[in-house]
Amino acid sequence: MKCDQARELILTDYMDSEPGCGLRHEVDEHLRQCVSCCEFREVAREKIIGQFASARVEDPPEFVWRGIREKIMSKAGVSHGILANSAAAIRLAFSSLLSIPRPVAVLVAGVMIAILLLSAAPGMRRRALYGYLNEQITFIANLDDGEADGSDIFDTDIQIGADNFL
Amino acid sequence: MPEISNELIMRAAKGDVDAFEEIYKATSRFVYNVALRTTNNRDNASEVTQDVFLKVYNSLRNFAFRSSFKTWVYRIAVNTAINHCKARSRHERGRIEYDPAVHDTEVSGSARSGLDEAESERRMAHLLGLLDPDQRACIVLREIEGLDYRSIADTLGININTVRSRLKRARERLMKAPGKEWRP
């Protein structure tokens, strides 16, 4: 094994005792023969392993969790707030409808239904109107054929009126 | 890190904050220390830790239990810390400064060991500051958290050979730092 290869392994798998380092035996063999690489290994141990061996492990400050909790709760509060506001708005709309006095509500509903029905069937409305007018014309004509006198003008007027309608 | 049950994760995913606090207690030390060593600043470490746990909380519903929960949290932690560090480095035009606020708490103590520890922490912070964020994350996971190459690769979502090459380059850089000299 050459020095370059040995030093590369010293800086990685050999130093970290990685189980996948199949060349550990060869590195050891090389180190027995190479003073320079032995020195390299010692300096590496001191400047790398030794520097971090005393690293202190700390717990995060208390305020970190408080901050996280506050953010979670405020976010949950906002979403609950939106839902609550929506529900309240719906409840308010229904309650304002329910607060109308019942007779007024029934009357309003009846008018609304009548308007809807009439607007939905205009032909029915016209037929009813024409039927009523024809009945009235026939009735007045019959009166004229009988005992009526001096009523020509009236008869003519009626005929004109009926023509206008029909 | 204590084991976290799937039942606890599912409770937290449904919005149980107390269950999430248990997860926080079990993982926050790792997250905070990785953030502290990677960002080299206590304020930034606290900020990163908050970001990490808010990301974890918001993503819990998407956790599919296909990988280890621990590895998943580690990955979010390291990536958040690296991204924070890179953004900060860009902001400061690539200049990474040693922040004396990181390791100044123990110096006021009268004990000699406290002074030694403070000096050791200062030195460590300086060495980590010599590395780029990706190399620093590898060194922190290996030297301080004690993860093996496979776990580092899983945590960072990179190939195991990339872990090797990052560690090698990082250590070559550390070998050139002032201190005991090695002359070929």
Tab-separated table of C-alpha atoms in Angstrom:
chain	number	residue	atom	x	y	z
A	1	MET	CA	0.000	0.000	0.000
A	2	LYS	CA	1.233	3.480	-0.894
A	3	CYS	CA	1.371	6.408	1.554
A	4	ASP	CA	-1.362	8.405	-0.268
A	5	GLN	CA	-3.814	5.532	-0.051
A	6	ALA	CA	-2.932	4.825	3.574
A	7	ARG	CA	-3.448	8.487	4.565
A	8	GLU	CA	-6.757	8.693	2.754
A	9	LEU	CA	-7.966	5.698	4.720
A	10	ILE	CA	-6.530	7.090	7.949
A	11	LEU	CA	-8.646	10.204	7.457
A	12	THR	CA	-11.807	8.203	6.831
A	13	ASP	CA	-12.693	4.550	7.443
A	14	TYR	CA	-9.607	3.623	9.441
A	15	MET	CA	-9.960	6.515	11.885
A	16	ASP	CA	-13.701	5.958	12.252
A	17	SER	CA	-13.425	2.169	12.569
A	18	GLU	CA	-16.001	1.732	9.848
A	19	PRO	CA	-16.926	-1.932	9.514
A	20	GLY	CA	-16.765	-1.677	5.733
A	21	CYS	CA	-13.053	-0.889	5.828
A	22	GLY	CA	-11.657	-4.078	4.389
A	23	LEU	CA	-8.191	-2.606	4.111
A	24	ARG	CA	-7.599	-2.042	7.820
A	25	HIS	CA	-5.085	-4.853	8.012
A	26	GLU	CA	-3.162	-3.416	5.050
A	27	VAL	CA	-3.102	0.043	6.668
A	28	ASP	CA	-1.762	-1.428	9.899
A	29	GLU	CA	0.867	-3.285	7.905
A	30	HIS	CA	1.873	-0.081	6.130
A	31	LEU	CA	2.047	1.854	9.421
A	32	ARG	CA	4.478	-0.694	10.847
A	33	GLN	CA	6.877	0.168	8.061
A	34	CYS	CA	6.257	3.912	7.500
A	35	VAL	CA	7.287	6.414	10.187
A	36	SER	CA	5.884	9.374	8.260
A	37	CYS	CA	2.412	7.858	8.029
A	38	CYS	CA	2.570	6.957	11.730
A	39	GLU	CA	3.212	10.607	12.524
A	40	PHE	CA	0.378	11.581	10.172
A	41	ARG	CA	-1.974	9.276	12.077
A	42	GLU	CA	-0.944	10.767	15.436
A	43	VAL	CA	-1.412	14.356	14.267
A	44	ALA	CA	-4.786	13.435	12.740
A	45	ARG	CA	-5.916	11.873	15.994
A	46	GLU	CA	-4.880	14.914	17.966
A	47	LYS	CA	-6.187	17.579	15.595
A	48	ILE	CA	-9.432	15.886	14.696
A	49	ILE	CA	-10.569	13.300	17.224
A	50	GLY	CA	-9.014	15.071	20.198
A	51	GLN	CA	-10.515	18.449	19.377
A	52	PHE	CA	-14.081	17.226	19.394
A	53	ALA	CA	-13.849	14.609	22.140
A	54	SER	CA	-14.723	17.137	24.833
A	55	ALA	CA	-17.645	18.674	22.972
A	56	ARG	CA	-20.334	19.710	25.393
A	57	VAL	CA	-23.886	18.571	24.756
A	58	GLU	CA	-26.526	21.073	25.815
A	59	ASP	CA	-30.260	21.139	26.182
A	60	PRO	CA	-32.084	23.853	24.263
A	61	PRO	CA	-33.164	26.872	26.334
A	62	GLU	CA	-36.644	26.758	27.875
A	63	PHE	CA	-37.976	29.534	25.696
A	64	VAL	CA	-37.514	27.427	22.551
A	65	TRP	CA	-40.313	25.018	23.463
A	66	ARG	CA	-42.501	27.872	24.711
A	67	GLY	CA	-42.081	29.586	21.338
A	68	ILE	CA	-42.913	26.399	19.432
A	69	ARG	CA	-45.967	25.735	21.598
A	70	GLU	CA	-47.235	29.300	21.222
A	71	LYS	CA	-46.906	29.138	17.438
A	72	ILE	CA	-48.692	25.798	17.280
A	73	MET	CA	-51.481	27.000	19.550
A	74	SER	CA	-51.915	30.312	17.766
A	75	LYS	CA	-52.091	28.543	14.417
A	76	ALA	CA	-54.642	26.092	15.786
A	77	GLY	CA	-56.509	29.016	17.335
A	78	VAL	CA	-56.679	30.861	14.016
A	79	SER	CA	-58.067	27.857	12.172
A	80	HIS	CA	-60.548	27.150	14.939
A	81	GLY	CA	-61.437	30.838	14.912
A	82	ILE	CA	-62.195	30.810	11.200
A	83	LEU	CA	-64.412	27.752	11.607
A	84	ALA	CA	-66.086	29.211	14.657
A	85	ASN	CA	-66.744	32.492	12.849
A	86	SER	CA	-68.219	30.694	9.852
A	87	ALA	CA	-70.479	28.613	12.059
A	88	ALA	CA	-71.537	31.704	13.978
A	89	ALA	CA	-72.368	33.524	10.749
A	90	ILE	CA	-74.551	30.629	9.577
A	91	ARG	CA	-76.294	30.416	12.955
A	92	LEU	CA	-76.889	34.173	12.915
A	93	ALA	CA	-78.461	34.055	9.439
A	94	PHE	CA	-80.828	31.259	10.428
A	95	SER	CA	-81.746	32.847	13.730
A	96	SER	CA	-82.640	36.154	12.023
A	97	LEU	CA	-84.949	34.245	9.696
A	98	LEU	CA	-86.566	32.444	12.602
A	99	SER	CA	-87.126	35.684	14.497
A	100	ILE	CA	-89.756	36.921	11.928
A	101	PRO	CA	-93.374	36.609	13.340
A	102	ARG	CA	-95.079	33.490	12.007
A	103	PRO	CA	-98.243	35.095	10.386
A	104	VAL	CA	-96.058	37.554	8.489
A	105	ALA	CA	-93.802	34.787	7.356
A	106	VAL	CA	-96.787	32.736	6.114
A	107	LEU	CA	-98.217	35.722	4.240
A	108	VAL	CA	-94.872	36.514	2.642
A	109	ALA	CA	-94.433	32.892	1.678
A	110	GLY	CA	-97.938	32.759	0.124
A	111	VAL	CA	-97.355	35.903	-1.943
A	112	MET	CA	-94.002	34.556	-3.076
A	113	ILE	CA	-95.552	31.256	-4.153
A	114	ALA	CA	-98.380	33.031	-6.010
A	115	ILE	CA	-95.925	35.248	-7.857
A	116	LEU	CA	-93.859	32.255	-8.777
A	117	LEU	CA	-96.872	30.298	-10.064
A	118	LEU	CA	-98.268	33.169	-12.106
A	119	SER	CA	-94.928	34.028	-13.596
A	120	ALA	CA	-94.361	30.377	-14.395
A	121	ALA	CA	-97.704	29.952	-16.307
A	122	PRO	CA	-98.737	33.182	-18.150
A	123	GLY	CA	-100.931	31.220	-20.660
A	124	MET	CA	-103.224	30.027	-17.887
A	125	ARG	CA	-103.708	33.580	-16.684
A	126	ARG	CA	-104.691	34.839	-20.184
A	127	ARG	CA	-107.109	31.962	-20.795
A	128	ALA	CA	-108.870	32.664	-17.505
A	129	LEU	CA	-109.190	36.331	-18.370
A	130	TYR	CA	-110.612	35.666	-21.877
A	131	GLY	CA	-113.080	33.144	-20.508
A	132	TYR	CA	-114.341	35.663	-17.985
A	133	LEU	CA	-114.762	38.391	-20.649
A	134	ASN	CA	-116.656	36.109	-23.053
A	135	GLU	CA	-119.065	35.144	-20.306
A	136	GLN	CA	-119.736	38.778	-19.534
A	137	ILE	CA	-120.268	39.676	-23.213
A	138	THR	CA	-122.685	36.809	-23.763
A	139	PHE	CA	-124.603	37.760	-20.655
A	140	ILE	CA	-124.995	41.396	-21.747
A	141	ALA	CA	-125.969	40.365	-25.316
A	142	ASN	CA	-128.711	38.162	-24.009
A	143	LEU	CA	-130.041	41.034	-21.988
A	144	ASP	CA	-130.095	43.175	-25.164
A	145	ASP	CA	-132.051	40.555	-27.212
A	146	GLY	CA	-134.772	40.526	-24.593
A	147	GLU	CA	-136.402	43.597	-23.095
A	148	ALA	CA	-133.636	46.042	-23.522
A	149	ASP	CA	-134.423	49.302	-25.354
A	150	GLY	CA	-132.394	52.185	-26.632
A	151	SER	CA	-129.249	50.317	-25.862
A	152	ASP	CA	-127.556	50.185	-29.326
A	153	ILE	CA	-124.770	52.326	-28.286
A	154	PHE	CA	-124.112	50.132	-25.306
A	155	ASP	CA	-124.167	46.965	-27.500
A	156	THR	CA	-121.729	48.491	-29.975
A	157	ASP	CA	-119.437	49.529	-27.213
A	158	ILE	CA	-119.410	46.032	-25.836
A	159	GLN	CA	-118.673	44.519	-29.245
A	160	ILE	CA	-115.772	46.859	-29.758
A	161	GLY	CA	-114.489	46.082	-26.374
A	162	ALA	CA	-114.696	42.363	-27.013
A	163	ASP	CA	-112.890	42.703	-30.335
A	164	ASN	CA	-110.181	44.611	-28.673
A	165	PHE	CA	-109.702	41.869	-26.175
A	166	LEU	CA	-110.031	38.969	-28.629
B	1	MET	CA	-32.328	9.420	21.997
B	2	PRO	CA	-35.293	7.632	23.614
B	3	GLU	CA	-37.478	5.559	21.318
B	4	ILE	CA	-40.614	7.226	20.030
B	5	SER	CA	-43.646	4.993	19.561
B	6	ASN	CA	-45.792	5.093	16.445
B	7	GLU	CA	-48.800	5.680	18.671
B	8	LEU	CA	-47.175	8.849	20.053
B	9	ILE	CA	-46.403	10.057	16.532
B	10	MET	CA	-49.985	9.439	15.417
B	11	ARG	CA	-51.381	11.292	18.420
B	12	ALA	CA	-49.132	14.246	17.676
B	13	ALA	CA	-50.129	14.114	13.998
B	14	LYS	CA	-53.751	14.529	15.065
B	15	GLY	CA	-52.849	17.751	16.854
B	16	ASP	CA	-52.147	16.467	20.375
B	17	VAL	CA	-49.661	19.078	21.605
B	18	ASP	CA	-48.794	17.088	24.735
B	19	ALA	CA	-47.789	14.138	22.552
B	20	PHE	CA	-45.715	16.475	20.425
B	21	GLU	CA	-44.020	17.787	23.554
B	22	GLU	CA	-42.928	14.225	24.316
B	23	ILE	CA	-41.404	14.010	20.849
B	24	TYR	CA	-39.729	17.362	21.419
B	25	LYS	CA	-38.242	16.200	24.720
B	26	ALA	CA	-36.887	13.079	23.066
B	27	THR	CA	-35.275	14.795	20.080
B	28	SER	CA	-34.622	18.442	20.928
B	29	ARG	CA	-31.184	17.908	22.411
B	30	PHE	CA	-29.880	16.394	19.188
B	31	VAL	CA	-31.570	19.036	17.059
B	32	TYR	CA	-30.334	21.925	19.166
B	33	ASN	CA	-26.746	20.679	19.345
B	34	VAL	CA	-26.525	20.022	15.622
B	35	ALA	CA	-27.947	23.489	15.036
B	36	LEU	CA	-25.551	25.032	17.550
B	37	ARG	CA	-22.460	23.407	16.053
B	38	THR	CA	-23.547	24.030	12.487
B	39	THR	CA	-24.573	27.662	12.897
B	40	ASN	CA	-22.007	28.401	15.622
B	41	ASN	CA	-24.393	30.798	17.311
B	42	ARG	CA	-26.854	30.261	20.164
B	43	ASP	CA	-29.534	32.610	18.865
B	44	ASN	CA	-29.403	31.011	15.433
B	45	ALA	CA	-29.448	27.550	17.010
B	46	SER	CA	-32.606	28.427	18.943
B	47	GLU	CA	-34.212	29.832	15.816
B	48	VAL	CA	-33.261	26.756	13.769
B	49	THR	CA	-34.582	24.461	16.512
B	50	GLN	CA	-37.927	26.265	16.477
B	51	ASP	CA	-38.067	26.060	12.676
B	52	VAL	CA	-37.239	22.359	12.737
B	53	PHE	CA	-39.968	21.453	15.209
B	54	LEU	CA	-42.582	23.567	13.463
B	55	LYS	CA	-41.664	21.786	10.209
B	56	VAL	CA	-41.859	18.426	11.968
B	57	TYR	CA	-45.243	19.281	13.511
B	58	ASN	CA	-46.669	20.492	10.218
B	59	SER	CA	-45.331	17.458	8.332
B	60	LEU	CA	-46.278	14.750	10.838
B	61	ARG	CA	-49.407	13.834	8.882
B	62	ASN	CA	-47.229	13.106	5.852
B	63	PHE	CA	-44.813	10.859	7.742
B	64	ALA	CA	-45.385	7.447	6.184
B	65	PHE	CA	-43.418	5.300	8.692
B	66	ARG	CA	-41.327	3.952	5.809
B	67	SER	CA	-38.119	5.273	7.382
B	68	SER	CA	-36.986	5.759	10.955
B	69	PHE	CA	-38.688	8.699	12.642
B	70	LYS	CA	-35.387	9.577	14.282
B	71	THR	CA	-33.604	9.726	10.927
B	72	TRP	CA	-36.441	11.813	9.518
B	73	VAL	CA	-36.115	14.378	12.328
B	74	TYR	CA	-32.308	14.317	12.004
B	75	ARG	CA	-32.597	15.045	8.296
B	76	ILE	CA	-34.957	17.976	8.796
B	77	ALA	CA	-32.664	19.310	11.519
B	78	VAL	CA	-29.450	19.073	9.540
B	79	ASN	CA	-30.946	20.420	6.319
B	80	THR	CA	-32.561	23.335	8.134
B	81	ALA	CA	-29.295	24.133	9.908
B	82	ILE	CA	-27.258	23.885	6.687
B	83	ASN	CA	-29.728	26.064	4.773
B	84	HIS	CA	-29.737	28.608	7.571
B	85	CYS	CA	-25.955	28.641	7.556
B	86	LYS	CA	-25.702	28.967	3.781
B	87	ALA	CA	-28.219	31.815	3.751
B	88	ARG	CA	-26.274	33.554	6.490
B	89	SER	CA	-22.982	32.988	4.677
B	90	ARG	CA	-24.423	34.484	1.484
B	91	HIS	CA	-25.704	37.412	3.486
B	92	GLU	CA	-22.265	37.957	4.990
B	93	ARG	CA	-20.497	37.356	1.656
B	94	GLY	CA	-19.176	33.971	2.685
B	95	ARG	CA	-17.505	35.238	5.830
B	96	ILE	CA	-18.096	32.937	8.784
B	97	GLU	CA	-17.222	34.589	12.023
B	98	TYR	CA	-16.564	33.085	15.359
B	99	ASP	CA	-19.336	34.205	17.658
B	100	PRO	CA	-17.954	34.724	21.156
B	101	ALA	CA	-21.484	34.513	22.556
B	102	VAL	CA	-21.476	30.805	21.872
B	103	HIS	CA	-19.011	29.769	24.524
B	104	ASP	CA	-18.741	32.578	26.995
B	105	THR	CA	-20.879	31.274	29.810
B	106	GLU	CA	-18.347	29.091	31.549
B	107	VAL	CA	-15.460	31.565	31.638
B	108	SER	CA	-16.881	33.447	34.590
B	109	GLY	CA	-16.630	30.355	36.752
B	110	SER	CA	-13.738	30.184	39.200
B	111	ALA	CA	-12.820	26.579	38.440
B	112	ARG	CA	-9.840	25.973	36.224
B	113	SER	CA	-11.725	23.229	34.419
B	114	GLY	CA	-14.306	25.817	33.428
B	115	LEU	CA	-11.598	27.912	31.757
B	116	ASP	CA	-10.194	24.857	29.992
B	117	GLU	CA	-13.619	23.889	28.812
B	118	ALA	CA	-14.297	27.394	27.531
B	119	GLU	CA	-11.000	27.390	25.657
B	120	SER	CA	-11.768	23.969	24.210
B	121	GLU	CA	-15.190	25.141	23.049
B	122	ARG	CA	-13.670	28.255	21.525
B	123	ARG	CA	-11.135	26.172	19.640
B	124	MET	CA	-13.819	23.766	18.430
B	125	ALA	CA	-15.982	26.613	17.190
B	126	HIS	CA	-13.008	28.050	15.338
B	127	LEU	CA	-12.249	24.723	13.647
B	128	LEU	CA	-15.856	24.219	12.586
B	129	GLY	CA	-15.840	27.741	11.213
B	130	LEU	CA	-13.088	26.709	8.798
B	131	LEU	CA	-15.408	24.260	7.052
B	132	ASP	CA	-18.223	24.813	4.604
B	133	PRO	CA	-21.725	23.967	5.937
B	134	ASP	CA	-21.901	20.545	4.229
B	135	GLN	CA	-18.519	19.463	5.588
B	136	ARG	CA	-19.383	20.919	8.985
B	137	ALA	CA	-22.598	18.902	9.156
B	138	CYS	CA	-20.662	15.700	8.400
B	139	ILE	CA	-18.069	16.441	11.066
B	140	VAL	CA	-20.717	17.327	13.646
B	141	LEU	CA	-22.676	14.132	12.970
B	142	ARG	CA	-19.528	12.011	13.078
B	143	GLU	CA	-17.366	13.590	15.786
B	144	ILE	CA	-19.964	15.029	18.143
B	145	GLU	CA	-23.073	12.923	17.608
B	146	GLY	CA	-21.126	9.734	16.889
B	147	LEU	CA	-23.135	8.576	13.875
B	148	ASP	CA	-21.631	5.977	11.541
B	149	TYR	CA	-21.295	6.583	7.805
B	150	ARG	CA	-24.540	4.816	6.931
B	151	SER	CA	-26.525	6.921	9.421
B	152	ILE	CA	-24.858	10.123	8.222
B	153	ALA	CA	-25.725	9.227	4.631
B	154	ASP	CA	-29.354	8.513	5.585
B	155	THR	CA	-29.603	11.694	7.604
B	156	LEU	CA	-28.203	13.901	4.885
B	157	GLY	CA	-29.849	11.966	2.072
B	158	ILE	CA	-26.548	11.467	0.275
B	159	ASN	CA	-24.430	8.575	-0.952
B	160	ILE	CA	-22.130	6.920	1.585
B	161	ASN	CA	-19.134	7.704	-0.665
B	162	THR	CA	-20.118	11.372	-0.573
B	163	VAL	CA	-19.980	11.136	3.213
B	164	ARG	CA	-16.451	9.701	2.903
B	165	SER	CA	-15.268	12.416	0.558
B	166	ARG	CA	-16.777	15.223	2.654
B	167	LEU	CA	-15.189	13.866	5.808
B	168	LYS	CA	-11.837	13.477	4.043
B	169	ARG	CA	-11.855	17.048	2.718
B	170	ALA	CA	-13.032	18.422	6.046
B	171	ARG	CA	-10.287	16.605	7.914
B	172	GLU	CA	-7.638	17.643	5.428
B	173	ARG	CA	-8.745	21.207	6.092
B	174	LEU	CA	-8.586	20.669	9.854
B	175	MET	CA	-5.099	19.169	9.533
B	176	LYS	CA	-3.925	22.477	8.088
B	177	ALA	CA	-5.281	24.460	11.039
B	178	PRO	CA	-2.736	25.976	13.435
B	179	GLY	CA	-1.570	23.579	16.116
B	180	LYS	CA	0.608	20.544	16.093
B	181	GLU	CA	2.274	20.410	12.699
B	182	TRP	CA	2.634	17.417	10.519
B	183	ARG	CA	5.450	17.691	7.975
B	184	PRO	CA	5.666	15.019	5.285
